[in-house]
Amino acid sequence: MTLWILAKVAFALGLGLGLAGFLGWVERKQSAVLQDRVGANRASIFGIRLLGLFHPIADALKMLTKEDFVPRNARRVLHTAAPAISLGFALLCLAAFPYGGAVEFAGKAWSLQPVESPAGLVLVLALLSLGVHGIVMAGYASGSNYGLLGGLRGAAQMISYEVCLASSVAGVAFIYGSLDLQEACLWQGRLLGGWLPAWGIFLQPVGFLLFLTAGAAVTKRTPFDLPEGEAEIVGYHVEYSGMKFGMFLMTDFVESIVISALAVTLFLGGWQIPFVAPAGPWGGAAMVASFTAKLMLVLFFLMQVRWTLPRLRFDQLLDLSWKNILPLSLLNFIATVWGVYFLKGGRLWR
Amino acid sequence: MAVIVRPVSRPSRTFREQIYLWEVWRGLLVTFRHLFVNLSRHARRSVGLAAPEGAVTVQYPEDPAVLGKRARTRHRLLKRGDGSPRCTSCLLCETICPAKCIHITAEDSPDVLVEKRAKTFDIDLGLCVFCGYCVEACPVDAIHMDANEVELSSYSRKDMIWTLPELMGDKKKQ
């Protein structure tokens, strides 16, 4: 059983890192196609270009062979630890997702969730919050005022939006009656009125919109990429080079994978396939494929938003968080509680 | 004289713009349209169907550069009917050249109607700023900038100097 858990964790890690590399390609190619360009297509192995799919490999090689520079004023230990903390906590989140339900095989039930925790949702949110430490640490340890300001911007933004993130999922968590991510997936297996899958997006459309917005902000993706702001403002990773810088870039991708996986788990039915009850080992593969396909769809949508909207100003960003998303998500939660109360005939608890 | 006051109304946002979501959706419609139209064009072309180009990119070193009809490119010296240069060595182009890249030496022409002709006519394309003043200044329409050639690099400054036969096209530039 330990081996099975290790295999699941390896799968989650592989999925996260593989998708992060793939996302680098998607980001370039998708932006190119929607802007009527061709995009990266030069990297080739033995003359095979394959639509530029080798560019992530070329990028990784470039990052690894670049000089790893530490400025004279930097605090060396923290400077080295910061990217590892950022990336590490983001990758840890991936272990908590249910990539599939329990599968019967050889007389035993095999769960397809690496870490089966009754508080999976809180675990993911907590690990995402810990990622802020990496950002602030990077800014502080760089020994550069620009880096420090970028780190503080990042802290202000991410902490504001984590509040929104948690309150926007409160509604769905209340409906499912559990913080267990597997429970959430199982709950969404039922049908509403016999034809509509009971996915979170149909029960909580407002919550879904608020969650996606807050999620994009927490992962520092454009239009909320003020901590970096590569084009016009200097970010927390100015003093980083080589693979340490590459790790910050990967953190962004892994964090968007985590947010998308959370969106899939809570709002898009997780591994559920509507009107089909998969069973057996092949059913397990179908569950994982369904989860991954939904994950890719959400990532595709987030990428499209990223290439559509211009960046917000910082005060607009905080206004959006504290004056709009937070009150709306709290109202949404209260409305959900009352809705559930009346649907259950005036009884809050079963 | 009375002061004219024109009240200018400040641009104000409607509620639909204020809530931002509708505008985000409109922006997404534009980008999604571009994405899917271009993707279908790429896909149709890749299987050999007739479709417009999916991208406006010119893959320059492999494909030839696309120059505008009025692009100013490398100079060209025009000839008379008998193959001699039209240039009469009036030095107007050399005088007007802001980059001072034209150097002409004159000699007597055997034709009494022409009086002078260019013995040498050098243009240092390493200095040329492609302003086109020489073309405008020429009274006998002897110099054009329409050779449609923009790949003019070389390994030494000396090789950037084009001489009379090379500019007339009688001799190929190495």
Coordinates of C-alpha atoms in Angstrom, one line a residue:
Chain A
M1 CA 0.0 0.0 0.0
T2 CA 2.9 2.3 0.7
L3 CA 4.2 1.6 -2.8
W4 CA 0.8 2.5 -4.2
I5 CA 0.8 5.8 -2.4
L6 CA 4.3 6.5 -3.6
A7 CA 3.1 5.7 -7.2
K8 CA 0.2 8.1 -6.8
V9 CA 2.4 10.9 -5.5
A10 CA 4.9 10.3 -8.4
F11 CA 1.9 10.5 -10.8
A12 CA 0.8 13.8 -9.2
L13 CA 4.3 15.2 -9.4
G14 CA 4.8 14.0 -12.9
L15 CA 1.5 15.5 -14.0
G16 CA 2.3 18.8 -12.4
L17 CA 5.8 19.2 -13.7
G18 CA 4.9 17.8 -17.1
L19 CA 1.9 20.1 -17.5
A20 CA 4.0 23.0 -16.3
G21 CA 6.5 22.4 -19.1
F22 CA 3.7 21.9 -21.5
L23 CA 2.1 25.1 -20.4
G24 CA 5.2 27.0 -21.4
W25 CA 4.6 25.9 -24.9
V26 CA 0.8 26.5 -24.7
E27 CA 1.3 30.0 -23.5
R28 CA 3.6 30.8 -26.4
K29 CA 1.6 29.0 -29.1
Q30 CA -1.9 30.1 -27.9
S31 CA -0.9 33.7 -27.7
A32 CA 0.7 33.5 -31.1
V33 CA -2.3 31.9 -32.8
L34 CA -4.8 34.4 -31.3
Q35 CA -2.6 37.3 -32.3
D36 CA -2.3 36.1 -35.9
R37 CA 1.4 35.1 -35.4
V38 CA 3.2 31.8 -35.9
G39 CA 4.9 31.6 -32.5
A40 CA 7.9 29.6 -31.4
N41 CA 8.8 27.0 -34.0
R42 CA 12.6 27.1 -34.3
A43 CA 13.8 24.5 -31.7
S44 CA 14.4 21.2 -33.6
I45 CA 15.8 17.8 -32.8
F46 CA 17.3 16.2 -36.0
G47 CA 15.3 18.6 -38.1
I48 CA 12.0 17.7 -36.5
R49 CA 10.2 20.8 -35.2
L50 CA 6.8 19.4 -34.2
L51 CA 5.1 22.8 -33.9
G52 CA 7.8 24.1 -31.5
L53 CA 7.0 21.4 -28.9
F54 CA 10.8 21.2 -28.1
H55 CA 11.0 24.8 -26.9
P56 CA 10.3 23.9 -23.2
I57 CA 13.2 21.5 -23.3
A58 CA 15.4 24.2 -24.9
D59 CA 14.2 26.7 -22.3
A60 CA 15.1 24.3 -19.4
L61 CA 18.5 23.6 -20.9
K62 CA 19.1 27.3 -21.2
M63 CA 18.1 28.0 -17.6
L64 CA 20.3 25.1 -16.3
T65 CA 23.4 26.3 -18.1
K66 CA 23.1 30.0 -17.3
E67 CA 25.2 31.6 -14.6
D68 CA 23.6 31.3 -11.1
F69 CA 24.3 34.8 -9.8
V70 CA 23.9 35.8 -6.2
P71 CA 24.3 39.6 -5.6
R72 CA 26.8 40.8 -3.0
N73 CA 24.1 42.3 -0.7
A74 CA 21.9 39.2 -0.8
R75 CA 21.3 36.9 2.2
R76 CA 22.6 33.8 0.6
V77 CA 20.7 31.1 2.4
L78 CA 17.3 32.8 2.1
H79 CA 18.1 33.8 -1.5
T80 CA 18.6 30.1 -2.3
A81 CA 15.7 28.8 -0.2
A82 CA 13.1 31.2 -1.6
P83 CA 12.5 29.6 -5.0
A84 CA 12.5 26.1 -3.5
I85 CA 9.9 27.2 -0.9
S86 CA 7.7 28.7 -3.6
L87 CA 7.9 25.7 -6.0
G88 CA 7.8 23.1 -3.2
F89 CA 4.6 24.3 -1.6
A90 CA 2.9 24.6 -5.0
L91 CA 3.9 21.1 -5.9
L92 CA 2.8 19.7 -2.5
C93 CA -0.8 21.0 -3.2
L94 CA -1.0 18.6 -6.2
A95 CA -0.9 15.6 -3.9
A96 CA -4.2 16.4 -2.3
F97 CA -6.4 16.2 -5.4
P98 CA -8.6 13.2 -6.2
Y99 CA -7.6 12.2 -9.7
G100 CA -10.2 9.4 -9.5
G101 CA -12.5 7.6 -7.2
A102 CA -11.9 4.3 -5.5
V103 CA -11.4 1.4 -8.0
E104 CA -12.1 -2.3 -7.4
F105 CA -9.1 -4.4 -8.5
A106 CA -7.9 -7.9 -7.3
G107 CA -10.4 -7.9 -4.5
K108 CA -9.2 -4.6 -3.0
A109 CA -10.3 -1.0 -3.3
W110 CA -7.6 1.3 -4.7
S111 CA -8.1 5.0 -4.1
L112 CA -6.8 7.3 -6.8
Q113 CA -6.2 10.2 -4.5
P114 CA -2.6 10.5 -3.3
V115 CA -3.3 12.1 0.1
E116 CA -6.7 11.1 1.5
S117 CA -7.4 13.9 4.0
P118 CA -10.8 14.8 5.4
A119 CA -9.6 18.4 5.3
G120 CA -8.2 18.4 1.7
L121 CA -9.7 21.7 0.8
V122 CA -8.2 23.5 3.8
L123 CA -4.9 21.7 3.1
V124 CA -4.7 23.0 -0.4
L125 CA -5.6 26.6 0.6
A126 CA -3.0 26.5 3.5
L127 CA -0.2 25.2 1.2
L128 CA -1.1 27.9 -1.4
S129 CA -0.9 30.5 1.3
L130 CA 2.5 29.3 2.4
G131 CA 3.8 29.9 -1.1
V132 CA 3.6 33.7 -0.3
H133 CA 6.6 33.2 2.0
G134 CA 8.8 32.3 -1.0
I135 CA 7.8 35.6 -2.7
V136 CA 8.4 37.8 0.3
M137 CA 11.6 35.9 1.1
A138 CA 12.9 36.3 -2.4
G139 CA 12.2 40.1 -2.3
Y140 CA 13.8 40.5 1.1
A141 CA 16.8 38.3 0.5
S142 CA 17.7 39.9 -2.8
G143 CA 19.2 42.9 -1.0
S144 CA 17.5 45.1 -3.6
N145 CA 14.9 47.7 -2.9
Y146 CA 13.1 46.9 -6.2
G147 CA 12.9 43.2 -5.3
L148 CA 11.7 44.1 -1.7
L149 CA 8.9 46.3 -3.1
G150 CA 7.9 43.6 -5.6
G151 CA 7.8 41.1 -2.8
L152 CA 5.6 43.4 -0.6
R153 CA 3.3 43.9 -3.6
G154 CA 3.1 40.2 -4.0
A155 CA 2.3 39.7 -0.3
A156 CA -0.4 42.3 -0.2
Q157 CA -2.0 40.9 -3.4
M158 CA -1.8 37.2 -2.5
I159 CA -3.0 37.6 1.1
S160 CA -5.9 39.7 0.0
Y161 CA -7.0 37.3 -2.7
E162 CA -6.5 34.2 -0.5
V163 CA -9.3 35.6 1.7
C164 CA -11.5 35.9 -1.4
L165 CA -10.5 32.5 -2.6
A166 CA -11.4 30.8 0.7
S167 CA -14.7 32.7 1.0
S168 CA -15.7 32.0 -2.6
V169 CA -15.4 28.2 -2.1
A170 CA -17.3 28.4 1.3
G171 CA -20.6 28.1 -0.6
V172 CA -19.7 24.9 -2.4
A173 CA -18.1 23.4 0.6
F174 CA -21.3 24.1 2.5
I175 CA -23.4 22.4 -0.2
Y176 CA -21.2 19.3 -0.2
G177 CA -21.1 19.3 3.6
S178 CA -17.5 18.3 3.7
L179 CA -14.0 19.7 3.3
D180 CA -12.9 16.4 1.8
L181 CA -12.1 16.8 -1.9
Q182 CA -13.0 13.2 -2.7
E183 CA -16.4 13.7 -0.9
A184 CA -17.0 16.8 -3.1
C185 CA -16.3 14.8 -6.3
L186 CA -18.6 12.0 -5.1
W187 CA -21.4 14.5 -4.2
Q188 CA -21.3 15.9 -7.8
G189 CA -22.0 12.5 -9.2
R190 CA -25.7 12.9 -8.8
L191 CA -28.1 14.4 -11.3
L192 CA -30.3 17.4 -10.8
G193 CA -33.8 16.8 -12.1
G194 CA -32.6 13.6 -13.8
W195 CA -30.6 15.3 -16.6
L196 CA -28.3 18.0 -15.3
P197 CA -25.1 16.9 -13.5
A198 CA -25.0 18.4 -10.1
W199 CA -21.7 20.1 -10.7
G200 CA -20.7 23.1 -8.6
I201 CA -20.7 25.4 -11.6
F202 CA -24.5 24.9 -12.0
L203 CA -25.2 25.2 -8.2
Q204 CA -22.8 28.1 -7.6
P205 CA -22.2 30.1 -10.8
V206 CA -21.4 33.3 -8.9
G207 CA -19.0 31.4 -6.7
F208 CA -17.3 29.9 -9.7
L209 CA -16.7 33.3 -11.3
L210 CA -15.4 34.8 -8.1
F211 CA -13.2 31.7 -7.5
L212 CA -11.7 31.9 -11.0
T213 CA -11.0 35.6 -10.6
A214 CA -9.5 35.2 -7.1
G215 CA -7.6 32.2 -8.4
A216 CA -6.0 34.1 -11.2
A217 CA -5.0 36.7 -8.8
V218 CA -3.5 34.3 -6.3
T219 CA -1.4 32.7 -8.9
K220 CA -0.1 36.1 -10.1
R221 CA -1.2 35.6 -13.7
T222 CA -2.0 38.5 -15.9
P223 CA -4.2 40.6 -15.5
F224 CA -3.0 40.4 -11.9
D225 CA 0.7 39.9 -12.4
L226 CA 1.8 43.0 -10.4
P227 CA 4.3 41.2 -8.3
E228 CA 6.4 40.5 -11.4
G229 CA 5.1 43.0 -14.0
E230 CA 7.9 42.1 -16.3
A231 CA 7.1 44.8 -18.9
E232 CA 7.0 47.9 -16.8
I233 CA 7.5 47.4 -13.1
V234 CA 10.3 45.5 -11.4
G235 CA 9.3 42.3 -9.6
Y236 CA 10.5 40.2 -6.7
H237 CA 12.7 38.1 -8.8
V238 CA 14.9 40.8 -10.3
E239 CA 18.0 39.5 -8.6
Y240 CA 17.5 35.9 -9.7
S241 CA 19.0 34.1 -12.7
G242 CA 19.5 30.7 -14.0
M243 CA 17.4 27.8 -12.7
K244 CA 16.3 29.7 -9.6
F245 CA 14.6 32.1 -11.8
G246 CA 13.2 29.2 -13.8
M247 CA 11.8 27.8 -10.6
F248 CA 9.8 31.0 -10.0
L249 CA 8.5 30.7 -13.5
M250 CA 7.5 27.1 -12.9
T251 CA 5.8 28.1 -9.6
D252 CA 3.4 30.3 -11.6
F253 CA 2.5 27.4 -13.9
V254 CA 2.2 24.9 -11.1
E255 CA 0.1 27.3 -9.1
S256 CA -2.3 27.8 -12.0
I257 CA -2.5 24.0 -12.3
V258 CA -3.4 23.8 -8.6
I259 CA -6.1 26.5 -9.0
S260 CA -7.4 24.8 -12.1
A261 CA -7.4 21.4 -10.4
L262 CA -9.3 23.0 -7.5
A263 CA -11.8 24.5 -9.9
V264 CA -12.3 21.1 -11.5
T265 CA -12.7 19.3 -8.2
L266 CA -15.1 21.8 -6.7
F267 CA -17.0 23.2 -9.6
L268 CA -16.7 20.9 -12.6
G269 CA -17.4 17.5 -11.1
G270 CA -13.9 16.4 -10.5
W271 CA -13.3 13.0 -12.1
Q272 CA -17.0 12.4 -12.7
I273 CA -18.1 11.6 -16.2
P274 CA -21.8 12.6 -16.6
F275 CA -24.3 9.7 -17.1
V276 CA -21.4 7.2 -16.8
A277 CA -20.4 5.3 -13.7
P278 CA -16.8 4.0 -14.5
A279 CA -15.6 0.9 -12.7
G280 CA -12.6 -1.4 -12.7
P281 CA -9.1 -0.5 -13.7
W282 CA -10.2 0.9 -17.1
G283 CA -12.8 2.9 -15.3
G284 CA -10.0 4.3 -13.1
A285 CA -8.1 5.3 -16.2
A286 CA -11.2 7.0 -17.6
M287 CA -11.6 8.9 -14.3
V288 CA -8.0 10.2 -14.5
A289 CA -8.4 11.1 -18.2
S290 CA -11.7 12.9 -17.4
F291 CA -10.0 14.9 -14.6
T292 CA -7.0 15.7 -16.7
A293 CA -9.2 16.8 -19.7
K294 CA -11.2 19.1 -17.5
L295 CA -8.0 20.5 -16.0
M296 CA -6.6 21.3 -19.4
L297 CA -9.8 23.0 -20.4
V298 CA -9.7 25.3 -17.4
L299 CA -6.0 26.0 -18.0
F300 CA -6.8 26.8 -21.6
F301 CA -9.6 29.2 -20.5
L302 CA -7.3 30.9 -17.9
M303 CA -4.6 31.3 -20.6
Q304 CA -7.1 32.9 -22.9
V305 CA -8.1 35.4 -20.2
R306 CA -4.4 36.1 -19.6
W307 CA -3.9 37.0 -23.2
T308 CA -7.1 39.1 -23.4
L309 CA -7.0 41.5 -20.5
P310 CA -4.6 44.3 -19.7
R311 CA -3.0 44.5 -16.3
L312 CA -4.9 46.3 -13.5
R313 CA -3.4 49.1 -11.5
F314 CA -2.5 48.2 -7.9
D315 CA -5.2 50.2 -6.2
Q316 CA -7.8 48.8 -8.6
L317 CA -6.5 45.3 -7.8
L318 CA -7.0 45.8 -4.1
D319 CA -10.4 47.5 -4.6
L320 CA -11.5 44.5 -6.7
S321 CA -10.5 42.2 -3.8
W322 CA -11.7 44.0 -0.7
K323 CA -14.6 46.0 -2.1
N324 CA -16.1 43.7 -4.7
I325 CA -15.0 40.0 -4.6
L326 CA -15.0 39.6 -0.8
P327 CA -18.4 41.2 -0.1
L328 CA -19.9 39.3 -3.1
S329 CA -18.5 36.0 -2.0
L330 CA -19.8 36.5 1.5
L331 CA -23.2 37.4 0.2
N332 CA -23.0 34.3 -2.0
F333 CA -22.2 32.2 1.0
I334 CA -25.1 33.6 3.1
A335 CA -27.5 33.1 0.2
T336 CA -26.3 29.6 -0.2
V337 CA -26.9 28.8 3.5
W338 CA -30.4 30.2 3.3
G339 CA -31.1 28.3 0.1
V340 CA -30.0 25.0 1.6
Y341 CA -32.0 25.8 4.7
F342 CA -35.2 26.3 2.8
L343 CA -34.6 23.4 0.4
K344 CA -34.2 21.1 3.3
G345 CA -37.5 22.2 4.7
G346 CA -36.1 24.6 7.3
R347 CA -33.6 22.2 8.7
L348 CA -29.9 23.2 8.5
W349 CA -28.4 19.9 9.5
R350 CA -29.4 16.4 8.3
Chain B
M1 CA -14.3 89.7 -26.5
A2 CA -16.4 87.2 -24.5
V3 CA -14.9 84.1 -23.2
I4 CA -16.4 81.1 -24.8
V5 CA -16.9 78.2 -22.4
R6 CA -17.4 74.8 -23.8
P7 CA -18.5 72.3 -21.2
V8 CA -16.8 69.0 -21.8
S9 CA -18.5 66.1 -20.3
R10 CA -16.3 63.6 -18.5
P11 CA -16.5 60.1 -19.9
S12 CA -18.6 58.1 -17.5
R13 CA -19.0 54.4 -17.3
T14 CA -22.3 52.6 -17.5
F15 CA -23.2 49.9 -15.0
R16 CA -22.5 47.3 -17.6
E17 CA -18.9 48.6 -17.9
Q18 CA -18.6 49.0 -14.2
I19 CA -19.3 45.3 -13.4
Y20 CA -16.5 44.5 -15.8
L21 CA -17.7 41.0 -16.6
W22 CA -19.6 41.9 -19.7
E23 CA -16.6 43.7 -21.1
V24 CA -14.3 40.8 -20.2
W25 CA -16.7 38.5 -22.1
R26 CA -16.6 40.9 -25.2
G27 CA -12.8 40.8 -25.1
L28 CA -12.8 37.1 -24.8
L29 CA -15.1 36.8 -27.8
V30 CA -12.6 38.7 -29.9
T31 CA -9.6 36.6 -28.8
F32 CA -11.6 33.3 -29.1
R33 CA -12.7 34.3 -32.6
H34 CA -9.1 34.9 -33.7
L35 CA -7.9 31.7 -32.0
F36 CA -10.4 29.4 -33.6
V37 CA -10.5 31.1 -37.0
N38 CA -6.7 30.9 -37.2
L39 CA -6.6 27.3 -35.8
S40 CA -9.1 26.2 -38.5
R41 CA -7.1 27.9 -41.2
H42 CA -3.8 26.3 -40.0
A43 CA -5.6 22.9 -39.8
R44 CA -7.1 23.2 -43.3
R45 CA -3.8 24.3 -44.8
S46 CA -1.9 21.5 -43.1
V47 CA -4.1 18.9 -44.8
G48 CA -3.8 20.6 -48.2
L49 CA -7.2 22.4 -48.4
A50 CA -7.5 25.9 -49.8
A51 CA -7.6 28.4 -46.9
P52 CA -6.3 31.8 -46.2
E53 CA -3.0 32.1 -44.2
G54 CA -3.5 31.6 -40.5
A55 CA -0.8 34.0 -39.6
V56 CA 0.6 37.2 -41.0
T57 CA 4.2 36.3 -40.1
V58 CA 6.8 36.2 -42.9
Q59 CA 9.4 33.6 -42.1
Y60 CA 12.0 36.0 -43.4
P61 CA 15.4 34.2 -43.8
E62 CA 13.6 31.2 -45.5
D63 CA 11.0 33.2 -47.3
P64 CA 11.9 36.3 -49.3
A65 CA 11.4 39.7 -47.7
V66 CA 8.2 41.5 -48.7
L67 CA 9.1 45.1 -49.7
G68 CA 6.6 47.8 -50.2
K69 CA 6.1 49.1 -53.8
R70 CA 7.7 52.5 -52.8
A71 CA 10.4 51.0 -50.5
R72 CA 13.8 52.7 -50.9
T73 CA 16.3 50.0 -51.5
R74 CA 19.8 49.8 -53.0
H75 CA 20.8 52.5 -55.6
R76 CA 20.8 51.8 -59.3
L77 CA 22.4 54.0 -62.0
L78 CA 20.5 54.2 -65.2
K79 CA 22.0 53.9 -68.7
R80 CA 21.5 55.7 -72.0
G81 CA 20.5 53.8 -75.1
D82 CA 24.1 53.1 -76.0
G83 CA 25.0 51.7 -72.6
S84 CA 26.8 54.7 -71.2
P85 CA 25.7 56.1 -67.8
R86 CA 23.0 58.8 -67.8
C87 CA 24.9 60.6 -65.1
T88 CA 26.4 64.0 -66.2
S89 CA 28.6 64.4 -63.1
C90 CA 26.7 67.5 -62.0
L91 CA 27.5 66.6 -58.3
L92 CA 24.0 67.6 -57.1
C93 CA 23.5 64.2 -55.4
E94 CA 26.9 64.3 -53.9
T95 CA 26.1 67.8 -52.6
I96 CA 22.7 67.1 -51.1
C97 CA 23.7 63.7 -49.6
P98 CA 23.3 64.2 -45.8
A99 CA 25.5 61.2 -45.1
K100 CA 28.2 62.2 -47.5
C101 CA 28.3 58.7 -49.0
I102 CA 28.5 59.6 -52.7
H103 CA 31.8 60.3 -54.4
I104 CA 31.9 61.2 -58.0
T105 CA 34.9 62.1 -60.2
A106 CA 34.1 63.7 -63.6
E107 CA 35.7 63.5 -67.0
D108 CA 35.0 65.0 -70.5
S109 CA 32.4 63.1 -72.4
P110 CA 33.1 62.2 -76.1
D111 CA 29.5 63.3 -76.8
V112 CA 29.5 67.1 -77.3
L113 CA 25.9 67.3 -76.3
V114 CA 26.6 65.8 -72.9
E115 CA 29.8 67.8 -71.9
K116 CA 30.7 65.7 -68.9
R117 CA 30.3 62.1 -67.6
A118 CA 31.2 60.2 -64.5
K119 CA 34.6 58.6 -64.4
T120 CA 34.0 57.0 -61.1
F121 CA 30.7 57.0 -59.1
D122 CA 31.1 55.4 -55.6
I123 CA 28.3 55.0 -53.1
D124 CA 29.3 53.9 -49.6
L125 CA 26.3 51.9 -48.5
G126 CA 27.8 51.6 -45.1
L127 CA 27.2 55.3 -44.6
C128 CA 24.0 55.7 -46.7
V129 CA 20.9 56.6 -44.7
F130 CA 18.5 55.7 -47.5
C131 CA 16.8 59.1 -47.4
G132 CA 16.3 59.2 -51.2
Y133 CA 17.5 62.9 -51.6
C134 CA 19.9 61.9 -54.4
V135 CA 17.1 60.5 -56.4
E136 CA 15.1 63.7 -56.0
A137 CA 18.1 65.9 -56.7
C138 CA 19.1 64.3 -59.9
P139 CA 18.2 66.5 -62.9
V140 CA 18.7 63.7 -65.5
D141 CA 17.0 60.9 -63.8
A142 CA 20.2 58.9 -63.6
I143 CA 19.9 57.4 -60.1
H144 CA 17.1 55.3 -58.7
M145 CA 16.7 53.5 -55.4
D146 CA 14.7 50.6 -56.8
A147 CA 17.1 47.6 -57.0
N148 CA 14.8 45.8 -54.5
E149 CA 17.8 44.6 -52.6
V150 CA 18.2 45.0 -48.9
E151 CA 20.6 42.3 -47.9
L152 CA 23.7 44.5 -48.2
S153 CA 25.9 43.2 -45.4
S154 CA 29.6 42.5 -45.8
Y155 CA 32.6 41.6 -43.8
S156 CA 34.5 44.8 -44.2
R157 CA 33.7 48.5 -44.6
K158 CA 35.5 48.6 -47.9
D159 CA 33.2 46.0 -49.4
M160 CA 30.2 48.3 -48.6
I161 CA 31.4 50.7 -51.3
W162 CA 29.6 50.1 -54.6
T163 CA 31.3 51.4 -57.8
L164 CA 30.0 52.6 -61.1
P165 CA 29.8 49.3 -63.1
E166 CA 28.3 47.6 -60.0
L167 CA 25.7 50.2 -59.6
M168 CA 24.8 50.0 -63.3
G169 CA 24.6 46.3 -63.1
D170 CA 27.4 45.7 -65.6
K171 CA 29.5 44.0 -63.0
K172 CA 28.3 41.7 -60.2
K173 CA 29.2 42.8 -56.7
Q174 CA 31.2 40.0 -55.0

